[in-house]
Short mmCIF file of C-alpha atoms and ligand atoms in Angstrom, two decimals:
data_model
loop_
_atom_site.label_atom_id
_atom_site.label_comp_id
_atom_site.label_asym_id
_atom_site.label_seq_id
_atom_site.Cartn_x
_atom_site.Cartn_y
_atom_site.Cartn_z
CA MET K 1 -47.91 -37.32 -59.90
CA GLN K 2 -47.34 -38.43 -56.33
CA THR K 3 -44.42 -36.01 -56.00
CA PHE K 4 -46.63 -33.08 -57.04
CA HIS K 5 -48.91 -33.92 -54.13
CA GLU K 6 -46.06 -34.16 -51.64
CA LYS K 7 -44.45 -30.95 -52.87
CA THR K 8 -47.70 -29.09 -52.25
CA ASN K 9 -48.29 -30.27 -48.69
CA ILE K 10 -49.11 -27.49 -46.25
CA THR K 11 -46.81 -28.05 -43.28
CA LEU K 12 -46.73 -26.21 -39.95
CA LYS K 13 -43.33 -24.83 -40.98
CA LYS K 14 -44.66 -23.44 -44.26
CA TYR K 15 -47.77 -22.09 -42.54
CA TYR K 16 -45.78 -20.10 -39.98
CA SER K 17 -42.79 -19.13 -42.09
CA GLU K 18 -44.39 -18.07 -45.36
CA PRO K 19 -47.11 -15.53 -44.66
CA GLN K 20 -48.59 -14.49 -47.98
CA PHE K 21 -49.66 -11.02 -48.88
CA ILE K 22 -52.14 -10.97 -51.74
CA ASP K 23 -52.83 -7.80 -53.65
CA TYR K 24 -56.44 -8.40 -54.63
CA THR K 25 -56.36 -5.58 -57.16
CA THR K 26 -54.12 -7.79 -59.34
CA GLN K 27 -56.54 -10.70 -59.66
CA PRO K 28 -56.61 -11.94 -63.28
CA SER K 29 -59.96 -12.10 -65.04
CA SER K 30 -61.92 -15.28 -64.45
CA GLN K 31 -63.82 -15.50 -67.71
CA LYS K 32 -62.58 -16.08 -71.23
CA ILE K 33 -64.36 -13.99 -73.83
CA TYR K 34 -63.92 -14.56 -77.55
CA PRO K 35 -63.82 -11.35 -79.62
CA HIS K 36 -67.09 -9.47 -80.12
CA PHE K 37 -67.41 -10.35 -83.81
CA TYR K 38 -67.89 -14.09 -83.10
CA ARG K 39 -71.49 -15.30 -83.42
CA ARG K 40 -73.22 -15.66 -80.07
CA PHE K 41 -76.36 -17.60 -79.16
CA ASN K 42 -78.26 -16.65 -76.06
CA LEU K 43 -79.21 -19.86 -74.30
CA ASP K 44 -82.41 -18.34 -72.92
CA GLU K 45 -83.72 -18.57 -76.49
CA TYR K 46 -82.96 -22.30 -76.94
CA GLU K 47 -85.34 -24.38 -74.85
CA THR K 48 -83.59 -27.70 -75.67
CA LEU K 49 -80.25 -26.31 -74.51
CA SER K 50 -81.49 -24.51 -71.42
CA PHE K 51 -79.85 -27.17 -69.20
CA ILE K 52 -76.43 -25.74 -70.11
CA LYS K 53 -77.06 -22.73 -67.89
CA ASN K 54 -76.68 -25.03 -64.88
CA PHE K 55 -73.08 -25.80 -65.84
CA ALA K 56 -71.72 -22.58 -64.41
CA GLN K 57 -74.04 -19.58 -64.54
CA ALA K 58 -74.02 -16.98 -61.76
CA THR K 59 -76.57 -17.83 -59.09
CA PHE K 60 -75.64 -15.20 -56.52
CA THR K 61 -73.90 -11.83 -56.52
CA LYS K 62 -71.80 -10.88 -53.54
CA GLN K 63 -70.73 -7.34 -52.73
CA TYR K 64 -67.23 -6.74 -51.33
CA GLY K 65 -66.98 -2.96 -50.84
CA LYS K 66 -67.44 -1.53 -54.31
CA GLU K 67 -66.74 -4.86 -56.00
CA HIS K 68 -69.37 -7.32 -57.19
CA VAL K 69 -68.43 -10.99 -57.30
CA ASN K 70 -70.59 -13.45 -59.21
CA LEU K 71 -70.84 -16.81 -57.47
CA ARG K 72 -71.68 -19.66 -59.79
CA THR K 73 -73.46 -23.01 -59.74
CA THR K 74 -70.08 -24.60 -58.92
CA PRO K 75 -68.00 -23.95 -55.82
CA SER K 76 -64.41 -22.95 -56.54
CA ALA K 77 -61.32 -22.62 -54.34
CA GLY K 78 -61.09 -18.93 -53.50
CA GLY K 79 -63.93 -18.22 -55.96
CA LEU K 80 -61.32 -17.99 -58.75
CA TYR K 81 -63.14 -20.20 -61.30
CA PRO K 82 -60.25 -21.65 -63.33
CA CYS K 83 -62.46 -23.89 -65.52
CA GLU K 84 -63.66 -23.09 -69.03
CA ILE K 85 -66.19 -25.15 -70.98
CA TYR K 86 -66.20 -25.89 -74.73
CA ILE K 87 -69.11 -27.75 -76.29
CA GLN K 88 -69.25 -29.58 -79.60
CA ILE K 89 -72.89 -29.80 -80.66
CA ARG K 90 -74.37 -31.87 -83.49
CA LYS K 91 -77.93 -32.03 -84.76
CA VAL K 92 -79.68 -29.66 -82.42
CA LYS K 93 -82.61 -27.95 -84.13
CA GLY K 94 -82.01 -24.28 -84.88
CA LEU K 95 -78.29 -24.38 -84.09
CA LEU K 96 -75.34 -24.86 -86.42
CA SER K 97 -73.33 -28.00 -85.72
CA GLY K 98 -70.10 -26.68 -84.33
CA VAL K 99 -67.70 -26.18 -81.46
CA TYR K 100 -68.87 -23.53 -79.04
CA HIS K 101 -67.38 -21.80 -76.05
CA TYR K 102 -69.72 -21.33 -73.11
CA GLU K 103 -69.86 -17.91 -71.46
CA PRO K 104 -71.38 -18.56 -68.02
CA LEU K 105 -72.00 -14.98 -66.95
CA GLN K 106 -73.77 -14.11 -70.21
CA ASN K 107 -75.36 -17.58 -70.46
CA ALA K 108 -74.37 -17.63 -74.12
CA LEU K 109 -72.63 -19.94 -76.55
CA THR K 110 -70.00 -18.49 -78.86
CA LEU K 111 -69.50 -20.37 -82.11
CA ILE K 112 -65.74 -20.86 -82.46
CA HIS K 113 -65.66 -23.52 -85.17
CA GLU K 114 -68.37 -24.62 -87.57
CA LEU K 115 -68.33 -28.35 -88.31
CA SER K 116 -68.19 -29.72 -91.83
CA ASN K 117 -67.03 -33.34 -92.12
CA ASP K 118 -64.62 -32.77 -89.22
CA GLY K 119 -65.06 -33.11 -85.46
CA LEU K 120 -63.56 -33.65 -82.04
CA GLU K 121 -64.53 -37.35 -81.97
CA VAL K 122 -61.31 -38.12 -83.87
CA TYR K 123 -59.20 -37.23 -80.82
CA PHE K 124 -61.01 -39.65 -78.50
CA GLU K 125 -59.77 -43.20 -78.14
CA GLU K 126 -63.18 -44.85 -77.70
CA PHE K 127 -65.52 -43.03 -80.10
CA THR K 128 -66.63 -45.01 -83.12
CA THR K 129 -69.82 -42.99 -83.61
CA ALA K 130 -70.69 -39.31 -83.83
CA GLN K 131 -71.49 -37.64 -80.49
CA GLN K 132 -74.40 -35.28 -80.05
CA PHE K 133 -72.57 -33.38 -77.33
CA ILE K 134 -68.96 -33.29 -76.20
CA PHE K 135 -68.49 -31.04 -73.17
CA LEU K 136 -64.79 -30.30 -72.78
CA ILE K 137 -63.51 -28.90 -69.50
CA SER K 138 -60.26 -26.98 -69.38
CA CYS K 139 -58.30 -25.27 -66.62
CA VAL K 140 -56.59 -21.90 -66.70
CA PRO K 141 -53.90 -22.39 -64.04
CA PHE K 142 -52.90 -18.73 -63.66
CA ARG K 143 -56.30 -17.78 -62.25
CA THR K 144 -55.62 -20.04 -59.27
CA VAL K 145 -51.82 -19.89 -59.19
CA TRP K 146 -52.12 -16.11 -58.79
CA LYS K 147 -53.35 -16.72 -55.23
CA TYR K 148 -52.40 -20.23 -54.18
CA GLU K 149 -49.11 -20.76 -56.02
CA ASP K 150 -47.99 -24.42 -56.20
CA ARG K 151 -50.88 -25.71 -54.06
CA SER K 152 -53.08 -24.67 -56.99
CA ILE K 153 -52.50 -27.91 -58.84
CA ARG K 154 -54.77 -29.60 -56.30
CA TYR K 155 -57.44 -26.92 -56.51
CA LEU K 156 -57.43 -27.08 -60.30
CA LEU K 157 -58.23 -30.79 -60.17
CA LEU K 158 -60.80 -30.32 -57.41
CA ASP K 159 -62.51 -27.43 -59.21
CA SER K 160 -62.57 -29.62 -62.34
CA GLY K 161 -64.24 -32.40 -60.34
CA HIS K 162 -66.93 -29.99 -59.16
CA GLN K 163 -67.33 -28.72 -62.72
CA ILE K 164 -67.84 -32.31 -63.92
CA GLY K 165 -70.40 -32.76 -61.14
CA ALA K 166 -72.27 -29.63 -62.21
CA VAL K 167 -72.31 -30.63 -65.90
CA ASN K 168 -73.47 -34.14 -65.07
CA THR K 169 -76.21 -32.88 -62.75
CA ALA K 170 -77.45 -30.40 -65.34
CA CYS K 171 -77.60 -33.17 -67.93
CA ASN K 172 -79.31 -35.64 -65.56
CA LEU K 173 -81.94 -33.04 -64.71
CA SER K 174 -82.87 -32.87 -68.38
CA GLY K 175 -82.84 -36.66 -68.73
CA ILE K 176 -79.46 -37.22 -70.35
CA HIS K 177 -76.61 -39.26 -68.90
CA PRO K 178 -73.10 -38.45 -70.09
CA THR K 179 -69.94 -40.52 -69.99
CA LEU K 180 -66.84 -38.98 -68.45
CA SER K 181 -63.54 -39.48 -70.22
CA THR K 182 -59.94 -38.34 -69.98
CA ASN K 183 -59.11 -40.77 -72.77
CA PHE K 184 -58.45 -38.25 -75.52
CA ASP K 185 -55.42 -36.64 -77.09
CA LYS K 186 -55.19 -33.68 -74.74
CA GLU K 187 -51.89 -32.46 -76.12
CA LYS K 188 -53.25 -32.37 -79.65
CA LEU K 189 -56.41 -30.56 -78.60
CA ASN K 190 -54.49 -28.08 -76.42
CA ALA K 191 -52.46 -27.29 -79.53
CA LEU K 192 -55.51 -27.08 -81.86
CA PHE K 193 -57.26 -24.69 -79.48
CA ARG K 194 -53.94 -22.82 -79.28
CA PHE K 195 -53.88 -22.78 -75.49
CA GLN K 196 -50.13 -22.08 -75.52
CA ASN K 197 -49.57 -23.55 -72.04
CA LYS K 198 -51.97 -21.01 -70.56
CA GLU K 199 -54.93 -23.35 -70.51
CA TYR K 200 -55.16 -27.16 -70.48
CA PHE K 201 -57.90 -29.66 -71.23
CA VAL K 202 -58.67 -31.88 -68.26
CA ALA K 203 -61.71 -34.03 -69.07
CA ALA K 204 -64.71 -34.41 -71.33
CA LEU K 205 -68.31 -35.55 -70.93
CA SER K 206 -70.16 -36.84 -73.94
CA ILE K 207 -73.53 -37.98 -75.18
CA ASP K 208 -73.57 -40.43 -78.06
CA LEU K 209 -75.62 -39.72 -81.17
CA GLY K 210 -75.36 -43.41 -82.07
CA GLN K 211 -74.66 -42.78 -85.76
CA GLU K 212 -71.69 -44.18 -87.62
CA ALA K 213 -69.78 -41.35 -89.25
CA ASN K 214 -66.56 -40.88 -91.13
CA ILE K 215 -65.33 -37.90 -89.14
CA LYS K 216 -62.14 -36.11 -90.10
CA PRO K 217 -59.66 -34.19 -87.92
CA LEU K 218 -60.46 -30.51 -87.34
CA ARG K 219 -59.89 -28.55 -90.55
CA GLU K 220 -57.89 -25.86 -88.84
CA ALA K 221 -56.51 -24.74 -85.51
CA LEU K 222 -58.46 -22.06 -83.64
CA PRO K 223 -56.98 -18.63 -83.00
CA PHE K 224 -55.27 -17.88 -79.70
CA VAL K 225 -57.62 -16.02 -77.39
CA PRO K 226 -56.31 -15.30 -73.88
CA ALA K 227 -58.32 -16.70 -70.99
CA CYS K 228 -56.98 -14.07 -68.55
CA ASP K 229 -56.24 -10.40 -69.06
CA TYR K 230 -52.60 -11.05 -68.12
CA TYR K 231 -50.33 -13.97 -67.27
CA LEU K 232 -47.23 -14.71 -65.28
CA PRO K 233 -45.37 -17.92 -66.06
CA HIS K 234 -45.63 -20.76 -63.55
CA PRO K 235 -43.36 -23.67 -64.59
CA PHE K 236 -44.57 -25.89 -61.73
CA ALA K 237 -48.16 -25.84 -63.02
CA ASP K 238 -46.97 -26.36 -66.62
CA ASP K 239 -44.90 -29.32 -65.52
CA PHE K 240 -47.88 -30.69 -63.61
CA PHE K 241 -50.10 -30.64 -66.70
CA THR K 242 -47.40 -32.30 -68.81
CA HIS K 243 -47.48 -35.14 -66.28
CA TYR K 244 -51.27 -35.04 -66.11
CA ASN K 245 -51.47 -35.75 -69.84
CA LYS K 246 -49.42 -38.89 -69.26
CA GLU K 247 -51.43 -40.30 -66.35
CA ALA K 248 -53.42 -43.42 -67.34
CA PRO K 249 -56.68 -42.09 -68.84
CA PHE K 250 -60.07 -43.37 -67.74
CA SER K 251 -63.70 -43.44 -68.87
CA LEU K 252 -66.69 -43.74 -66.60
CA ALA K 253 -70.45 -43.84 -67.13
CA LEU K 254 -71.19 -41.25 -64.48
CA PRO K 255 -73.56 -42.28 -61.74
CA SER K 256 -76.30 -39.78 -60.99
CA LEU K 257 -75.17 -37.61 -58.08
CA CYS K 258 -78.34 -36.68 -56.32
CA SER K 259 -81.88 -37.97 -56.62
CA LEU K 260 -83.15 -34.90 -54.74
CA ILE K 261 -82.09 -32.58 -57.53
CA ASN K 262 -84.26 -29.81 -58.96
CA GLN K 263 -83.65 -26.30 -60.27
CA GLN K 264 -83.97 -24.72 -56.84
CA VAL K 265 -81.34 -27.07 -55.38
CA ILE K 266 -78.87 -25.94 -58.06
CA ASP K 267 -79.74 -22.26 -57.70
CA THR K 268 -79.37 -22.24 -53.92
CA ARG K 269 -76.19 -24.31 -53.61
CA ARG K 270 -73.69 -22.24 -51.59
CA SER K 271 -70.64 -22.76 -49.40
CA CYS K 272 -71.14 -22.21 -45.72
CA ARG K 273 -69.14 -19.28 -44.35
CA ALA K 274 -69.85 -20.04 -40.66
CA PHE K 275 -71.82 -22.87 -39.07
CA LYS K 276 -74.20 -22.18 -36.22
CA ASN K 277 -72.77 -25.17 -34.38
CA GLU K 278 -76.07 -27.09 -34.46
CA SER K 279 -76.45 -30.85 -34.53
CA LEU K 280 -77.24 -32.89 -37.64
CA SER K 281 -79.84 -35.66 -37.49
CA PHE K 282 -78.52 -39.15 -38.11
CA ASN K 283 -81.13 -39.53 -40.82
CA ASP K 284 -79.86 -36.51 -42.75
CA PHE K 285 -76.31 -37.75 -42.35
CA LYS K 286 -77.35 -41.14 -43.78
CA THR K 287 -79.18 -39.47 -46.68
CA ILE K 288 -76.01 -37.57 -47.53
CA CYS K 289 -73.46 -40.29 -46.97
CA THR K 290 -74.80 -43.84 -47.46
CA GLU K 291 -74.61 -43.85 -51.26
CA LEU K 292 -71.47 -41.75 -51.17
CA PHE K 293 -69.59 -44.25 -49.03
CA GLU K 294 -70.54 -47.12 -51.37
CA LEU K 295 -69.58 -45.21 -54.48
CA SER K 296 -66.32 -43.87 -53.09
CA THR K 297 -65.19 -47.37 -52.11
CA SER K 298 -65.84 -48.61 -55.64
CA LEU K 299 -63.70 -45.72 -56.97
CA GLY K 300 -60.79 -46.39 -54.59
CA ILE K 301 -61.48 -43.34 -52.43
CA GLU K 302 -61.48 -43.87 -48.66
CA ILE K 303 -63.53 -41.44 -46.61
CA PHE K 304 -62.82 -40.75 -42.95
CA TYR K 305 -64.88 -38.36 -40.88
CA ILE K 306 -64.83 -36.69 -37.52
CA ASN K 307 -68.25 -36.72 -35.92
CA ASN K 308 -68.48 -33.37 -34.14
CA ASN K 309 -72.21 -33.24 -33.69
CA ILE K 310 -74.28 -35.96 -35.38
CA GLU K 311 -77.23 -37.04 -33.26
CA GLU K 312 -77.39 -40.65 -32.01
CA LEU K 313 -73.78 -41.35 -33.00
CA PRO K 314 -70.90 -41.31 -30.48
CA LEU K 315 -68.44 -38.45 -31.09
CA GLY K 316 -65.24 -39.66 -32.68
CA LEU K 317 -63.24 -40.53 -35.75
CA TYR K 318 -64.85 -42.87 -38.27
CA LYS K 319 -63.87 -44.57 -41.49
CA ASN K 320 -66.99 -45.18 -43.58
CA VAL K 321 -69.29 -46.80 -41.02
CA SER K 322 -66.69 -48.01 -38.49
CA CYS K 323 -65.66 -45.98 -35.46
CA LEU K 324 -61.85 -45.84 -35.24
CA LYS K 325 -61.66 -43.88 -31.98
CA GLU K 326 -64.29 -42.31 -29.79
CA GLY K 327 -63.82 -38.81 -28.38
CA ASP K 328 -64.50 -35.11 -28.83
CA PHE K 329 -62.15 -34.07 -31.64
CA ARG K 330 -63.70 -30.70 -32.48
CA GLN K 331 -60.56 -28.75 -31.60
CA LYS K 332 -58.45 -31.23 -33.54
CA ALA K 333 -60.73 -30.89 -36.59
CA GLN K 334 -60.26 -27.12 -36.50
CA GLU K 335 -56.48 -27.43 -36.22
CA LEU K 336 -56.31 -29.90 -39.11
CA ALA K 337 -58.38 -27.56 -41.31
CA LEU K 338 -55.68 -24.92 -40.96
CA TYR K 339 -57.43 -23.52 -37.86
CA GLN K 340 -60.58 -22.74 -39.86
CA ALA K 341 -63.61 -22.77 -37.55
CA LEU K 342 -65.53 -24.68 -40.23
CA GLY K 343 -63.64 -27.81 -39.13
CA ALA K 344 -64.92 -27.69 -35.53
CA LYS K 345 -68.33 -26.07 -35.90
CA SER K 346 -69.51 -28.51 -38.55
CA ALA K 347 -71.51 -31.54 -37.46
CA ALA K 348 -69.18 -33.72 -39.51
CA THR K 349 -65.85 -33.04 -41.21
CA LEU K 350 -65.12 -35.54 -43.97
CA PHE K 351 -61.66 -36.40 -45.31
CA PHE K 352 -61.40 -37.79 -48.86
CA THR K 353 -58.24 -39.86 -49.14
CA THR K 354 -56.66 -42.36 -51.48
CA SER K 355 -53.79 -44.79 -51.46
CA LYS K 356 -50.47 -43.51 -52.80
CA LYS K 357 -50.70 -46.24 -55.43
CA SER K 358 -53.95 -44.90 -56.94
CA ALA K 359 -54.02 -42.74 -60.06
CA TYR K 360 -53.55 -39.37 -58.38
CA ALA K 361 -55.36 -36.93 -60.67
CA LYS K 362 -58.24 -39.33 -61.25
CA SER K 363 -58.79 -39.81 -57.50
CA THR K 364 -58.63 -36.08 -56.84
CA ILE K 365 -61.05 -35.21 -59.63
CA LEU K 366 -63.47 -37.94 -58.56
CA SER K 367 -63.28 -36.88 -54.90
CA ALA K 368 -64.55 -33.45 -55.85
CA TYR K 369 -67.11 -35.02 -58.17
CA LEU K 370 -68.44 -36.95 -55.15
CA ALA K 371 -68.14 -33.91 -52.92
CA HIS K 372 -70.38 -32.08 -55.36
CA SER K 373 -73.14 -34.54 -54.45
CA ILE K 374 -72.74 -33.50 -50.80
CA TYR K 375 -73.18 -29.85 -51.78
CA LEU K 376 -76.35 -30.68 -53.70
CA LYS K 377 -77.82 -32.92 -51.04
CA CYS K 378 -77.14 -30.28 -48.37
CA SER K 379 -78.80 -27.71 -50.59
CA ALA K 380 -81.84 -30.02 -51.01
CA LEU K 381 -82.10 -30.74 -47.28
CA GLY K 382 -81.66 -27.12 -46.17
CA LEU K 383 -78.25 -27.92 -44.65
CA GLN K 384 -74.89 -26.19 -45.03
CA CYS K 385 -71.54 -27.44 -46.24
CA SER K 386 -68.19 -26.25 -47.50
CA GLY K 387 -65.29 -27.76 -49.35
CA VAL K 388 -61.97 -27.19 -47.61
CA GLY K 389 -58.78 -27.39 -49.65
CA ALA K 390 -56.52 -25.80 -47.03
CA TYR K 391 -55.42 -28.29 -44.36
CA PHE K 392 -52.26 -29.65 -42.78
CA ASP K 393 -51.54 -32.78 -44.82
CA GLU K 394 -49.17 -34.66 -42.55
CA GLU K 395 -51.10 -33.80 -39.38
CA CYS K 396 -54.26 -35.18 -41.03
CA GLN K 397 -52.45 -38.39 -41.96
CA THR K 398 -51.13 -38.79 -38.42
CA PHE K 399 -54.52 -38.19 -36.85
CA LEU K 400 -56.31 -40.53 -39.28
CA GLN K 401 -53.46 -43.03 -38.90
CA THR K 402 -53.20 -43.48 -42.64
CA SER K 403 -50.45 -43.21 -45.21
CA ASN K 404 -53.11 -42.28 -47.80
CA ASN K 405 -52.89 -38.95 -49.58
CA ILE K 406 -55.41 -36.50 -48.15
CA LEU K 407 -57.22 -35.06 -51.16
CA TYR K 408 -60.07 -32.90 -49.88
CA LEU K 409 -62.12 -32.05 -46.81
CA ILE K 410 -65.84 -31.33 -46.68
CA CYS K 411 -67.58 -29.88 -43.65
CA ILE K 412 -71.32 -30.54 -43.25
CA GLY K 413 -73.67 -29.04 -40.69
CA LYS K 414 -76.11 -26.30 -39.82
C1 LIG J 1 -61.51 -26.99 -54.03
C2 LIG J 1 -62.15 -26.04 -53.05
C3 LIG J 1 -61.47 -25.68 -51.89
C4 LIG J 1 -62.08 -24.79 -50.99
N1 LIG J 1 -61.43 -24.49 -49.83
C5 LIG J 1 -62.02 -23.69 -48.92
C6 LIG J 1 -61.39 -23.44 -47.67
O1 LIG J 1 -60.30 -23.97 -47.39
N2 LIG J 1 -62.04 -22.61 -46.81
C7 LIG J 1 -63.24 -22.04 -47.08
O2 LIG J 1 -63.80 -21.29 -46.25
N3 LIG J 1 -63.88 -22.26 -48.28
C8 LIG J 1 -63.30 -23.08 -49.18
N4 LIG J 1 -63.93 -23.35 -50.38
C9 LIG J 1 -65.23 -22.72 -50.71
C10 LIG J 1 -65.02 -21.54 -51.67
O3 LIG J 1 -64.49 -20.45 -50.97
C11 LIG J 1 -66.37 -21.18 -52.33
O4 LIG J 1 -66.76 -22.24 -53.15
C12 LIG J 1 -66.27 -19.93 -53.18
O5 LIG J 1 -66.03 -18.80 -52.40
C13 LIG J 1 -67.55 -19.70 -53.99
O6 LIG J 1 -68.66 -19.61 -53.14
P1 LIG J 1 -69.93 -20.57 -53.26
O7 LIG J 1 -69.44 -21.99 -53.14
O8 LIG J 1 -70.83 -20.16 -52.13
O9 LIG J 1 -70.55 -20.34 -54.59
C14 LIG J 1 -63.36 -24.23 -51.27
C15 LIG J 1 -64.03 -24.61 -52.46
C16 LIG J 1 -63.44 -25.52 -53.32
C17 LIG J 1 -64.17 -25.94 -54.56
#
């Protein structure tokens, strides 16, 4: 996996020698829709399942000329939304036990497989009991590859991490606490859902029903339904997911991301387009970062940050709580973030990194999972933030004086 990271570095040479023209009229569709004759269930009519809307529903509509773009509960690189969500549900009053596909813009569940004595539990290493919910997250690489080419593999993992964060938050808000797992037979499930290398399962979150059950493999494969209106092949992304399936799987009882969470926090979460260059109080910075630093360390993720404008803290480069070098690095932060003003005008620009020896996909997914907590805390505190996936990798490493892989940047401020 390490080589996939290195091959997708943005270097100064690439930046200056490969200007990209993107024809926005060719953007593939960013929502999978099963055919009209499938049974649909409007989630507004199911009180006990109303938390699912917070997984991905549209919370804001942006107008670009004549075009409307629906922005969702999750941030997404380029707003391309490569993730799809499938949900196996058992024993929910008024709903057939089955495998459903979630349609975020319609806030509906489409029944794609009714359960009999079969179920998805069979494909998971650790399940000995029936699960009430299994939330499966997949990626549709072409949606992202269309714009970002090979670099997409990173954004697909990061978007998945945010998607996991959004699902977990939605569950926590309704009092349930899922376990995250990549420990399932992804290849088998990709085949059973007939993804045909156009879509790939990445991770699952589950809630145990606590009942022993003799569950059988799925009775039949599902039909192929395209997740985009058209596709172009991208062997690099296919190769990446073949390797992803072989990376050591993991399971994690997910820690709650944000104690300040409520419906309004989710509805108003947005990425900052331009900071006003105002300072951030040290207290707010601590509220956002104290828990985050502890948690990231336990997950093998090392966070550096450039303090551009945090009150009561000397300007400089920090790693967790230690100052590595004092100085005004605003210009440097902008350069590193591919000259994006977000880097310099933020009060703090955070760098999520991990050792080259760490499990690459796991660290990347979990970085974005943690970054999702920053988004939510900023939303709760009336602050701004933005994820930044476009940065000069080697220049970041040199400036931070680390050989770690640089996985993700987050800018926080006002
Ligand atoms: C993985 C990832 C990378 C991103 N990279 C950038 C970036 O480099 N520059 C930027 O301005 N926004 C970036 N964003 C923010 C997206 O543009 C934003 O999430 C998207 O337009 C949807 O808007 P919203 O977050 O306000 O809903 C990134 C978001 C994610 C999740």
